[in-house]
Protein backbone atom coordinates (compact mmCIF):
# COMPACT_ATOMS: atom_id res chain seq x y z
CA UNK A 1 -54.54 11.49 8.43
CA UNK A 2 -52.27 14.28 6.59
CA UNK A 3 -50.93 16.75 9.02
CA UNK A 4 -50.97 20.23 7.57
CA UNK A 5 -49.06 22.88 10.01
CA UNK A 6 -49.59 26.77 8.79
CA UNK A 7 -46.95 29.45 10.35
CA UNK A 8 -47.91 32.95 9.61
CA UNK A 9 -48.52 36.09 11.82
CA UNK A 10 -51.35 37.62 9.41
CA UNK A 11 -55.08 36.20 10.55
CA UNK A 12 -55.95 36.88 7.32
CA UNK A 13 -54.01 35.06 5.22
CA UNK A 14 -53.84 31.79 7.63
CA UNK A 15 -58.10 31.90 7.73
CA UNK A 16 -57.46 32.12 3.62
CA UNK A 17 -55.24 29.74 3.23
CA UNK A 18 -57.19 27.10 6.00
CA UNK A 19 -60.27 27.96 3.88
CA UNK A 20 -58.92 26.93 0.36
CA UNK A 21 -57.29 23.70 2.01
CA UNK A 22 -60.50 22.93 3.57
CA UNK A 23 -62.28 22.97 0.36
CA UNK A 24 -59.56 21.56 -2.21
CA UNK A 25 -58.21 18.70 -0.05
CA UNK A 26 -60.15 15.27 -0.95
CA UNK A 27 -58.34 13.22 2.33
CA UNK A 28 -59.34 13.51 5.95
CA UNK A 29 -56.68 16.20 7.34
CA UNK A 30 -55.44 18.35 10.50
CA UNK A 31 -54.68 21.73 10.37
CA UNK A 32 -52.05 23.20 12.92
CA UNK A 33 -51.87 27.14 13.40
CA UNK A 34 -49.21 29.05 14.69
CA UNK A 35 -49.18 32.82 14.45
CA UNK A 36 -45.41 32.66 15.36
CA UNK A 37 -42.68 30.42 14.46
CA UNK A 38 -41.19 30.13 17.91
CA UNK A 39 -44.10 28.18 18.70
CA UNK A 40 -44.29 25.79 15.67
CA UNK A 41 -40.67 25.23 16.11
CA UNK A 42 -41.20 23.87 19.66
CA UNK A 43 -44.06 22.00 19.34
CA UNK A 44 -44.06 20.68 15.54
CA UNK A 45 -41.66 17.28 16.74
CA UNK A 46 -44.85 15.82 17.85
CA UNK A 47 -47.00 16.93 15.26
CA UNK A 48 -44.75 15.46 12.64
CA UNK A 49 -46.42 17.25 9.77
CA UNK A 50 -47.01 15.80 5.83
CA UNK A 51 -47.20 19.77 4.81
CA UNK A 52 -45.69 23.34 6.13
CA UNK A 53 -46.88 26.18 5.10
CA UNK A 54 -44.52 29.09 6.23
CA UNK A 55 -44.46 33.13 6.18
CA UNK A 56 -41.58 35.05 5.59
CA UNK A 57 -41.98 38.33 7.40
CA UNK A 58 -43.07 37.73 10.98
CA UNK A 59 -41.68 38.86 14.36
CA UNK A 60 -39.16 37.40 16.64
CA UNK A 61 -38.58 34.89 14.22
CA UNK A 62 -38.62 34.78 10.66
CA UNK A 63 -39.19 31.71 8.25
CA UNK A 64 -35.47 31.86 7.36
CA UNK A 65 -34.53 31.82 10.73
CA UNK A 66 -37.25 29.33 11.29
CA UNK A 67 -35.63 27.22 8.44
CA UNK A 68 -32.13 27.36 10.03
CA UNK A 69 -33.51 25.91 12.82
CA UNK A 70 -36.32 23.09 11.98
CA UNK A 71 -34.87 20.00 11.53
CA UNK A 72 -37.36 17.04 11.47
CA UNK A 73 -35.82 13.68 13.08
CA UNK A 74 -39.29 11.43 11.75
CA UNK A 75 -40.31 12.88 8.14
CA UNK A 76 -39.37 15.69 6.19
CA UNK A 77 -42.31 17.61 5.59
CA UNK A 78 -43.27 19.31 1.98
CA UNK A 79 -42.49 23.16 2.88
CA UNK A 80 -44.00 25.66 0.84
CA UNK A 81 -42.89 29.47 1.36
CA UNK A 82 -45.90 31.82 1.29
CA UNK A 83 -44.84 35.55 0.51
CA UNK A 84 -46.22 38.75 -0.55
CA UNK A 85 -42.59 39.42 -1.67
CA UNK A 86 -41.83 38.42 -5.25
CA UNK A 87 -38.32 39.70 -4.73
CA UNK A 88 -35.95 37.15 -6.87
CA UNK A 89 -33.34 37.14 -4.15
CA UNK A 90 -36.01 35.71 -1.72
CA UNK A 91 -36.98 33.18 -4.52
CA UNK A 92 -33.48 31.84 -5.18
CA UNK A 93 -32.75 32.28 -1.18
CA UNK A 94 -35.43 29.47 -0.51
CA UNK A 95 -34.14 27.14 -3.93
CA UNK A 96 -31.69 26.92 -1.18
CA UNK A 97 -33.55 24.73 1.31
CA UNK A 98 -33.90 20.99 0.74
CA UNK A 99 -36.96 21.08 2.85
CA UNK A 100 -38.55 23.96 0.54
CA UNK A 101 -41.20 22.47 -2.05
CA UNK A 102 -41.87 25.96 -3.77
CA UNK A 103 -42.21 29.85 -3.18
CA UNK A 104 -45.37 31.12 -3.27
CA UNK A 105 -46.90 34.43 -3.65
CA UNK A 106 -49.90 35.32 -1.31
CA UNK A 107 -52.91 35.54 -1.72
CA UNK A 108 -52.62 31.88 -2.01
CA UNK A 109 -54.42 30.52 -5.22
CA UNK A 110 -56.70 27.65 -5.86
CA UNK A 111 -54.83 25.86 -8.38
CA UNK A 112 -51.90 25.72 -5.92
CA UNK A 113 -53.55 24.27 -3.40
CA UNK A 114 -55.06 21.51 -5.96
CA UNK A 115 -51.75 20.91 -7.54
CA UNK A 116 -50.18 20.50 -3.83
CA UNK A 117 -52.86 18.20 -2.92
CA UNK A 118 -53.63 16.30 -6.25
């Protein structure tokens, strides 16, 4: 079963993102929302997710601070940054994290979800 955990604030984009998963992922899966990462952050050790999908820009805590903080004991998880910023400095900030797969822009796109999953 691949564990899929999705940490973003906007509805929107985490019923958009859930959607494409749903319908581009060819494995029997689990999806885990959080609309903030305080939550994820307490309750993700016992998830122990395959795949992270992260915001940015949320309140109380942001990814980056939710990135100085996570540190998975079992598995590291594939974390991919979604962002309506295309700013390069938030680009190059997250080529700083081990943990972080890729940066990408929202909307999220079909063929990233395919080439995540495929």
């Amino acid at each position: 079963m691949v564990k899929i955990v999705l940490i973003d604030d906007d509805p929107i984009s985490t019923f958009v993102t859930e959607k494409l998963i749903s319908k581009n992922i060819k494995v029997p899966f689990e999806i885990y929302k959080y609309n903030n990462a305080v939550n994820a952050l307490k309750e993700i050790p016992e998830i122990d997710p395959n795949y992270l999908f992260l915001d940015l820009n949320m309140p109380e805590m942001t990814g980056w601070d939710f990135l100085e903080e996570f540190h998975p004991k079992n598995t590291n998880p594939e974390v991919y940054i979604l962002s309506s910023s295309v700013d390069e400095r938030d680009i190059d900030k997250a080529n700083n994290y081990s943990l972080v797969k890729r940066y990408l822009s929202k909307p999220l796109v079909k063929k990233y979800i395919k080439t995540i999953f495929n």
